[in-house]
């Protein structure tokens, strides 16, 4: 792994917050193990191994019932580690894959059978090389018959530049980590206001996850992120998701305690109804009811 790589916490605390029955960790990853599922030659980083067994152990320890596993950029468009985890989960996991336009119909059908229900487009320049819009359009044409949705990952400053493309996407669109807002800016300022306007489109969802990536104040409370996530949960309760982001790739400042992350949930979803929608109803509707 990279010399400066921070490995996941091997002994997180047990959450104080009791998750509702059926709760879904709707954003997590598997890395390798590299000797079984090699990392992509074009990767921008080499992580520590973090395979399915450790992910499922964390799921059970924290009190989740299911996972949505998102293909990691270090594996590129080789989804074998993802598919292996989905099959091993026995129906308790769904996946978001990375594919190329030249994928065969047979390979797409195999991904769907394994539990893949979406495809991820990453626009974060430090993680992937940029591609023309036509590339993504070609991928969308391939997944349309399957009813998959699109997950997009971008930096807050990119939303204005990509606005026309993002608002033209024909499927359900799920934004990773609230579009990475600059939480030093006011919640009612123009940057986050643009994201809220994006969320006003009926097909746009957001993961209100990863305070550890966005906070300037840091752990344990990540207090500066809470108002942004809570605003989205309360304003768009039927189109928000939450996930651990385990094993927290490319963290540089610190490695979060997954139990403490779970304990943030009632601060951003303060009622039982909001918690149930965020953790149970919404992910089941998007990933299992189809």
mmCIF file of C-alpha atoms in Angstrom:
data_model
loop_
_atom_site.group_PDB
_atom_site.id
_atom_site.type_symbol
_atom_site.label_atom_id
_atom_site.label_comp_id
_atom_site.label_asym_id
_atom_site.label_seq_id
_atom_site.Cartn_x
_atom_site.Cartn_y
_atom_site.Cartn_z
ATOM 1 C CA UNK A 1 0.000 0.000 0.000
ATOM 2 C CA UNK A 2 1.034 3.636 -0.340
ATOM 3 C CA UNK A 3 3.530 4.801 2.276
ATOM 4 C CA UNK A 4 1.157 7.446 3.645
ATOM 5 C CA UNK A 5 -1.955 5.260 3.553
ATOM 6 C CA UNK A 6 -4.085 5.259 6.703
ATOM 7 C CA UNK A 7 -5.665 1.876 7.404
ATOM 8 C CA UNK A 8 -9.166 1.522 8.808
ATOM 9 C CA UNK A 9 -9.643 1.349 12.576
ATOM 10 C CA UNK A 10 -9.462 -2.361 13.487
ATOM 11 C CA UNK A 11 -11.339 -1.849 16.774
ATOM 12 C CA UNK A 12 -14.056 0.810 16.433
ATOM 13 C CA UNK A 13 -16.239 1.686 19.386
ATOM 14 C CA UNK A 14 -19.696 0.209 19.700
ATOM 15 C CA UNK A 15 -22.289 2.855 18.813
ATOM 16 C CA UNK A 16 -24.514 4.310 21.484
ATOM 17 C CA UNK A 17 -27.208 4.944 18.881
ATOM 18 C CA UNK A 18 -29.275 1.807 18.196
ATOM 19 C CA UNK A 19 -29.924 1.507 14.479
ATOM 20 C CA UNK A 20 -33.503 0.744 13.419
ATOM 21 C CA UNK A 21 -34.200 -2.819 12.278
ATOM 22 C CA UNK A 22 -33.261 -3.324 8.648
ATOM 23 C CA UNK A 23 -30.748 -0.450 8.539
ATOM 24 C CA UNK A 24 -28.536 -0.227 5.447
ATOM 25 C CA UNK A 25 -24.964 1.037 5.259
ATOM 26 C CA UNK A 26 -25.510 2.568 1.818
ATOM 27 C CA UNK A 27 -21.922 3.521 0.992
ATOM 28 C CA UNK A 28 -18.932 1.282 1.637
ATOM 29 C CA UNK A 29 -16.201 -0.451 -0.352
ATOM 30 C CA UNK A 30 -14.121 -3.591 -0.596
ATOM 31 C CA UNK A 31 -10.407 -3.461 -1.422
ATOM 32 C CA UNK A 32 -8.974 -6.707 -2.719
ATOM 33 C CA UNK A 33 -7.403 -8.596 -1.117
ATOM 34 C CA UNK A 34 -4.872 -7.624 -3.723
ATOM 35 C CA UNK A 35 -3.439 -11.128 -4.139
ATOM 36 C CA UNK A 36 -6.907 -12.391 -5.112
ATOM 37 C CA UNK A 37 -8.362 -9.321 -6.832
ATOM 38 C CA UNK A 38 -5.452 -7.240 -8.158
ATOM 39 C CA UNK A 39 -5.716 -3.462 -8.127
ATOM 40 C CA UNK A 40 -6.067 -1.689 -11.458
ATOM 41 C CA UNK A 41 -2.857 -0.676 -13.253
ATOM 42 C CA UNK A 42 -4.291 2.820 -13.867
ATOM 43 C CA UNK A 43 -5.164 3.419 -10.191
ATOM 44 C CA UNK A 44 -4.219 6.684 -8.488
ATOM 45 C CA UNK A 45 -3.624 5.014 -5.121
ATOM 46 C CA UNK A 46 -2.826 1.621 -3.616
ATOM 47 C CA UNK A 47 -4.806 0.936 -0.430
ATOM 48 C CA UNK A 48 -4.528 -1.553 2.381
ATOM 49 C CA UNK A 49 -6.492 -4.740 1.791
ATOM 50 C CA UNK A 50 -10.035 -4.527 3.161
ATOM 51 C CA UNK A 51 -11.997 -7.501 1.934
ATOM 52 C CA UNK A 52 -15.573 -8.669 2.309
ATOM 53 C CA UNK A 53 -15.069 -10.613 5.531
ATOM 54 C CA UNK A 54 -13.939 -7.509 7.398
ATOM 55 C CA UNK A 55 -16.768 -5.470 5.879
ATOM 56 C CA UNK A 56 -19.412 -7.974 6.943
ATOM 57 C CA UNK A 57 -17.915 -8.208 10.432
ATOM 58 C CA UNK A 58 -18.183 -4.424 10.734
ATOM 59 C CA UNK A 59 -21.767 -4.541 9.447
ATOM 60 C CA UNK A 60 -22.738 -6.941 12.193
ATOM 61 C CA UNK A 61 -20.772 -5.137 14.910
ATOM 62 C CA UNK A 62 -22.341 -1.761 14.179
ATOM 63 C CA UNK A 63 -25.847 -3.207 13.864
ATOM 64 C CA UNK A 64 -26.564 -2.832 10.141
ATOM 65 C CA UNK A 65 -28.584 -5.439 8.305
ATOM 66 C CA UNK A 66 -27.365 -4.755 4.761
ATOM 67 C CA UNK A 67 -24.711 -2.978 2.688
ATOM 68 C CA UNK A 68 -24.517 -1.098 -0.571
ATOM 69 C CA UNK A 69 -20.982 -1.694 -1.842
ATOM 70 C CA UNK A 70 -19.598 0.913 -4.217
ATOM 71 C CA UNK A 71 -16.859 -0.013 -6.664
ATOM 72 C CA UNK A 72 -13.596 1.590 -5.558
ATOM 73 C CA UNK A 73 -11.514 3.563 -8.054
ATOM 74 C CA UNK A 74 -8.447 1.501 -7.151
ATOM 75 C CA UNK A 75 -10.134 -1.458 -8.885
ATOM 76 C CA UNK A 76 -11.057 0.550 -11.981
ATOM 77 C CA UNK A 77 -13.687 -1.212 -14.101
ATOM 78 C CA UNK A 78 -12.679 -4.666 -12.832
ATOM 79 C CA UNK A 79 -15.697 -5.460 -10.644
ATOM 80 C CA UNK A 80 -14.629 -8.941 -9.544
ATOM 81 C CA UNK A 81 -14.030 -8.035 -5.893
ATOM 82 C CA UNK A 82 -17.393 -6.273 -5.783
ATOM 83 C CA UNK A 83 -19.250 -9.194 -7.361
ATOM 84 C CA UNK A 84 -17.530 -11.676 -5.061
ATOM 85 C CA UNK A 85 -18.709 -9.682 -2.031
ATOM 86 C CA UNK A 86 -22.260 -9.354 -3.359
ATOM 87 C CA UNK A 87 -22.583 -13.072 -3.961
ATOM 88 C CA UNK A 88 -21.116 -13.900 -0.553
ATOM 89 C CA UNK A 89 -23.611 -11.559 1.119
ATOM 90 C CA UNK A 90 -26.487 -13.786 0.109
ATOM 91 C CA UNK A 91 -28.929 -11.015 -0.783
ATOM 92 C CA UNK A 92 -27.858 -8.698 2.031
ATOM 93 C CA UNK A 93 -25.822 -6.437 -0.271
ATOM 94 C CA UNK A 94 -26.330 -4.493 -3.456
ATOM 95 C CA UNK A 95 -23.645 -2.930 -5.611
ATOM 96 C CA UNK A 96 -22.690 0.119 -7.640
ATOM 97 C CA UNK A 97 -20.250 -0.803 -10.401
ATOM 98 C CA UNK A 98 -17.832 0.972 -12.691
ATOM 99 C CA UNK A 99 -18.212 -0.066 -16.303
ATOM 100 C CA UNK A 100 -16.922 0.942 -19.726
ATOM 101 C CA UNK A 101 -19.117 1.442 -22.797
ATOM 102 C CA UNK A 102 -17.681 -1.650 -24.479
ATOM 103 C CA UNK A 103 -18.930 -4.033 -21.775
ATOM 104 C CA UNK A 104 -20.849 -6.986 -23.221
ATOM 105 C CA UNK A 105 -24.554 -7.579 -22.643
ATOM 106 C CA UNK A 106 -23.641 -10.858 -20.958
ATOM 107 C CA UNK A 107 -21.304 -9.142 -18.503
ATOM 108 C CA UNK A 108 -23.975 -6.548 -17.701
ATOM 109 C CA UNK A 109 -26.522 -9.292 -17.073
ATOM 110 C CA UNK A 110 -24.063 -11.044 -14.751
ATOM 111 C CA UNK A 111 -23.543 -7.826 -12.771
ATOM 112 C CA UNK A 112 -27.285 -7.359 -12.428
ATOM 113 C CA UNK A 113 -27.772 -10.958 -11.300
ATOM 114 C CA UNK A 114 -25.088 -10.481 -8.654
ATOM 115 C CA UNK A 115 -26.922 -7.452 -7.256
ATOM 116 C CA UNK A 116 -25.534 -4.418 -9.041
ATOM 117 C CA UNK A 117 -28.168 -1.689 -9.351
ATOM 118 C CA UNK A 118 -26.156 1.378 -10.332
ATOM 119 C CA UNK A 119 -23.054 2.707 -12.018
ATOM 120 C CA UNK A 120 -20.675 5.298 -10.609
ATOM 121 C CA UNK A 121 -19.214 8.280 -12.453
ATOM 122 C CA UNK A 122 -16.277 9.858 -10.647
ATOM 123 C CA UNK A 123 -15.364 13.446 -11.520
ATOM 124 C CA UNK A 124 -12.829 14.061 -8.729
ATOM 125 C CA UNK A 125 -9.689 14.929 -10.671
ATOM 126 C CA UNK A 126 -7.215 13.686 -8.074
ATOM 127 C CA UNK A 127 -8.806 10.224 -8.208
ATOM 128 C CA UNK A 128 -9.521 9.649 -11.892
ATOM 129 C CA UNK A 129 -8.675 11.024 -15.312
ATOM 130 C CA UNK A 130 -11.374 13.144 -16.921
ATOM 131 C CA UNK A 131 -13.473 11.703 -19.743
ATOM 132 C CA UNK A 132 -15.647 13.450 -22.340
ATOM 133 C CA UNK A 133 -19.390 13.629 -21.742
ATOM 134 C CA UNK A 134 -19.974 11.303 -24.682
ATOM 135 C CA UNK A 135 -18.219 8.514 -22.781
ATOM 136 C CA UNK A 136 -20.764 8.741 -19.965
ATOM 137 C CA UNK A 137 -23.653 8.991 -22.427
ATOM 138 C CA UNK A 138 -22.529 5.720 -23.989
ATOM 139 C CA UNK A 139 -22.475 4.049 -20.564
ATOM 140 C CA UNK A 140 -25.973 5.387 -19.795
ATOM 141 C CA UNK A 141 -27.300 3.836 -23.006
ATOM 142 C CA UNK A 142 -25.920 0.462 -21.902
ATOM 143 C CA UNK A 143 -27.488 0.516 -18.432
ATOM 144 C CA UNK A 144 -30.862 2.017 -19.377
ATOM 145 C CA UNK A 145 -32.532 -1.348 -20.153
ATOM 146 C CA UNK A 146 -31.560 -2.616 -16.693
ATOM 147 C CA UNK A 147 -33.171 0.273 -14.805
ATOM 148 C CA UNK A 148 -29.940 1.137 -12.999
ATOM 149 C CA UNK A 149 -29.286 4.554 -11.504
ATOM 150 C CA UNK A 150 -26.200 6.761 -11.647
ATOM 151 C CA UNK A 151 -23.969 7.719 -8.722
ATOM 152 C CA UNK A 152 -21.862 10.840 -9.239
ATOM 153 C CA UNK A 153 -18.908 11.978 -7.166
ATOM 154 C CA UNK A 154 -17.610 15.513 -7.579
ATOM 155 C CA UNK A 155 -16.187 18.483 -5.706
ATOM 156 C CA UNK A 156 -18.503 21.354 -4.793
ATOM 157 C CA UNK A 157 -16.759 23.773 -7.133
ATOM 158 C CA UNK A 158 -17.432 21.433 -10.074
ATOM 159 C CA UNK A 159 -21.212 21.595 -9.846
ATOM 160 C CA UNK A 160 -21.537 24.866 -11.720
ATOM 161 C CA UNK A 161 -19.243 23.655 -14.508
ATOM 162 C CA UNK A 162 -21.051 20.313 -14.824
ATOM 163 C CA UNK A 163 -24.560 21.668 -14.222
ATOM 164 C CA UNK A 164 -25.871 21.184 -17.754
ATOM 165 C CA UNK A 165 -24.563 17.632 -17.931
ATOM 166 C CA UNK A 166 -25.725 16.607 -14.463
ATOM 167 C CA UNK A 167 -29.200 18.058 -14.942
ATOM 168 C CA UNK A 168 -29.545 16.227 -18.247
ATOM 169 C CA UNK A 169 -29.006 12.769 -16.754
ATOM 170 C CA UNK A 170 -32.137 10.716 -17.455
ATOM 171 C CA UNK A 171 -32.040 8.297 -14.526
ATOM 172 C CA UNK A 172 -32.169 8.604 -10.764
ATOM 173 C CA UNK A 173 -28.956 10.405 -9.763
ATOM 174 C CA UNK A 174 -27.319 9.804 -6.377
ATOM 175 C CA UNK A 175 -24.678 12.315 -5.263
ATOM 176 C CA UNK A 176 -21.871 11.071 -3.054
ATOM 177 C CA UNK A 177 -21.239 12.959 0.189
ATOM 178 C CA UNK A 178 -23.471 15.995 -0.474
ATOM 179 C CA UNK A 179 -21.250 17.046 -3.364
ATOM 180 C CA UNK A 180 -18.408 17.718 -0.901
ATOM 181 C CA UNK A 181 -19.522 21.170 0.344
ATOM 182 C CA UNK A 182 -17.046 23.667 1.738
ATOM 183 C CA UNK A 183 -18.442 23.741 5.267
ATOM 184 C CA UNK A 184 -16.487 26.918 6.035
ATOM 185 C CA UNK A 185 -18.949 28.715 3.792
ATOM 186 C CA UNK A 186 -22.435 29.609 5.060
ATOM 187 C CA UNK A 187 -25.131 27.008 4.654
ATOM 188 C CA UNK A 188 -27.323 29.670 2.997
ATOM 189 C CA UNK A 189 -24.474 30.833 0.745
ATOM 190 C CA UNK A 190 -24.358 30.498 -3.041
ATOM 191 C CA UNK A 191 -22.277 27.318 -3.225
ATOM 192 C CA UNK A 192 -24.464 25.101 -1.045
ATOM 193 C CA UNK A 193 -27.529 26.901 -2.373
ATOM 194 C CA UNK A 194 -26.622 25.634 -5.837
ATOM 195 C CA UNK A 195 -26.495 22.090 -4.503
ATOM 196 C CA UNK A 196 -29.877 22.498 -2.804
ATOM 197 C CA UNK A 197 -31.307 23.680 -6.132
ATOM 198 C CA UNK A 198 -29.852 20.570 -7.720
ATOM 199 C CA UNK A 199 -31.554 18.460 -5.051
ATOM 200 C CA UNK A 200 -34.873 20.119 -5.859
ATOM 201 C CA UNK A 201 -34.934 18.040 -9.033
ATOM 202 C CA UNK A 202 -37.108 15.007 -8.328
ATOM 203 C CA UNK A 203 -34.583 12.498 -9.678
ATOM 204 C CA UNK A 204 -31.653 13.652 -7.481
ATOM 205 C CA UNK A 205 -30.715 11.949 -4.205
ATOM 206 C CA UNK A 206 -27.791 12.592 -1.863
ATOM 207 C CA UNK A 207 -25.694 10.594 0.541
ATOM 208 C CA UNK A 208 -25.361 12.664 3.716
ATOM 209 C CA UNK A 209 -22.180 10.836 4.605
ATOM 210 C CA UNK A 210 -18.470 11.383 5.204
ATOM 211 C CA UNK A 211 -18.298 14.197 7.765
ATOM 212 C CA UNK A 212 -14.717 13.079 8.355
ATOM 213 C CA UNK A 213 -13.841 14.179 4.812
ATOM 214 C CA UNK A 214 -15.603 17.525 4.976
ATOM 215 C CA UNK A 215 -15.009 18.816 8.487
ATOM 216 C CA UNK A 216 -12.461 21.439 9.443
ATOM 217 C CA UNK A 217 -13.167 21.011 13.155
ATOM 218 C CA UNK A 218 -12.585 17.284 13.056
ATOM 219 C CA UNK A 219 -13.589 14.438 15.359
ATOM 220 C CA UNK A 220 -15.341 13.311 17.343
ATOM 221 C CA UNK A 221 -18.382 15.427 16.518
ATOM 222 C CA UNK A 222 -17.541 16.963 13.119
ATOM 223 C CA UNK A 223 -19.826 19.744 14.292
ATOM 224 C CA UNK A 224 -19.378 22.004 11.267
ATOM 225 C CA UNK A 225 -20.808 19.351 8.913
ATOM 226 C CA UNK A 226 -23.954 18.590 10.929
ATOM 227 C CA UNK A 227 -26.068 21.588 9.758
ATOM 228 C CA UNK A 228 -25.473 20.782 6.085
ATOM 229 C CA UNK A 229 -26.449 17.120 6.405
ATOM 230 C CA UNK A 230 -29.425 17.871 8.644
ATOM 231 C CA UNK A 231 -30.715 20.484 6.215
ATOM 232 C CA UNK A 232 -30.810 17.915 3.405
ATOM 233 C CA UNK A 233 -32.361 15.203 5.573
ATOM 234 C CA UNK A 234 -35.146 17.493 6.757
ATOM 235 C CA UNK A 235 -35.769 19.113 3.365
ATOM 236 C CA UNK A 236 -35.536 15.957 1.221
ATOM 237 C CA UNK A 237 -36.353 13.105 3.631
ATOM 238 C CA UNK A 238 -37.305 10.629 0.896
ATOM 239 C CA UNK A 239 -34.146 11.098 -1.191
ATOM 240 C CA UNK A 240 -31.257 10.798 1.268
ATOM 241 C CA UNK A 241 -28.976 7.888 2.134
ATOM 242 C CA UNK A 242 -26.254 7.309 4.715
ATOM 243 C CA UNK A 243 -23.118 5.184 4.709
ATOM 244 C CA UNK A 244 -19.920 4.635 6.637
ATOM 245 C CA UNK A 245 -17.588 4.955 3.617
ATOM 246 C CA UNK A 246 -15.571 2.111 5.184
ATOM 247 C CA UNK A 247 -12.631 1.560 4.822
ATOM 248 C CA UNK A 248 -12.313 5.330 4.326
ATOM 249 C CA UNK A 249 -10.002 5.571 1.306
ATOM 250 C CA UNK A 250 -7.477 8.373 0.968
ATOM 251 C CA UNK A 251 -8.002 9.856 4.427
ATOM 252 C CA UNK A 252 -4.935 11.915 5.315
ATOM 253 C CA UNK A 253 -5.733 13.787 8.527
ATOM 254 C CA UNK A 254 -7.033 10.921 10.667
ATOM 255 C CA UNK A 255 -8.900 7.617 10.546
ATOM 256 C CA UNK A 256 -12.459 7.886 11.858
ATOM 257 C CA UNK A 257 -14.042 5.612 14.435
ATOM 258 C CA UNK A 258 -16.961 3.930 12.667
ATOM 259 C CA UNK A 259 -18.931 3.664 15.887
ATOM 260 C CA UNK A 260 -18.645 7.413 16.427
ATOM 261 C CA UNK A 261 -19.807 8.000 12.848
ATOM 262 C CA UNK A 262 -22.965 5.996 13.550
ATOM 263 C CA UNK A 263 -23.569 8.121 16.642
ATOM 264 C CA UNK A 264 -23.764 11.205 14.422
ATOM 265 C CA UNK A 265 -26.899 9.870 12.693
ATOM 266 C CA UNK A 266 -29.437 11.119 15.283
ATOM 267 C CA UNK A 267 -27.871 14.571 15.055
ATOM 268 C CA UNK A 268 -28.630 14.806 11.340
ATOM 269 C CA UNK A 269 -31.872 12.787 11.430
ATOM 270 C CA UNK A 270 -33.371 13.765 14.804
ATOM 271 C CA UNK A 271 -36.666 11.858 14.677
ATOM 272 C CA UNK A 272 -37.479 8.165 14.432
ATOM 273 C CA UNK A 273 -39.302 8.790 11.150
ATOM 274 C CA UNK A 274 -36.334 10.568 9.569
ATOM 275 C CA UNK A 275 -33.975 7.864 10.788
ATOM 276 C CA UNK A 276 -36.163 5.119 9.353
ATOM 277 C CA UNK A 277 -36.374 6.851 5.963
ATOM 278 C CA UNK A 278 -32.642 7.581 5.848
ATOM 279 C CA UNK A 279 -31.479 4.143 6.916
ATOM 280 C CA UNK A 280 -34.229 1.710 5.904
ATOM 281 C CA UNK A 281 -36.992 2.935 3.613
ATOM 282 C CA UNK A 282 -34.931 4.925 1.121
ATOM 283 C CA UNK A 283 -32.118 2.407 0.488
ATOM 284 C CA UNK A 284 -34.560 -0.492 0.291
ATOM 285 C CA UNK A 285 -36.669 1.371 -2.252
ATOM 286 C CA UNK A 286 -33.671 2.291 -4.388
ATOM 287 C CA UNK A 287 -31.679 -0.942 -4.213
ATOM 288 C CA UNK A 288 -33.959 -3.834 -3.296
ATOM 289 C CA UNK A 289 -37.450 -2.989 -4.569
ATOM 290 C CA UNK A 290 -36.520 -3.744 -8.163
#
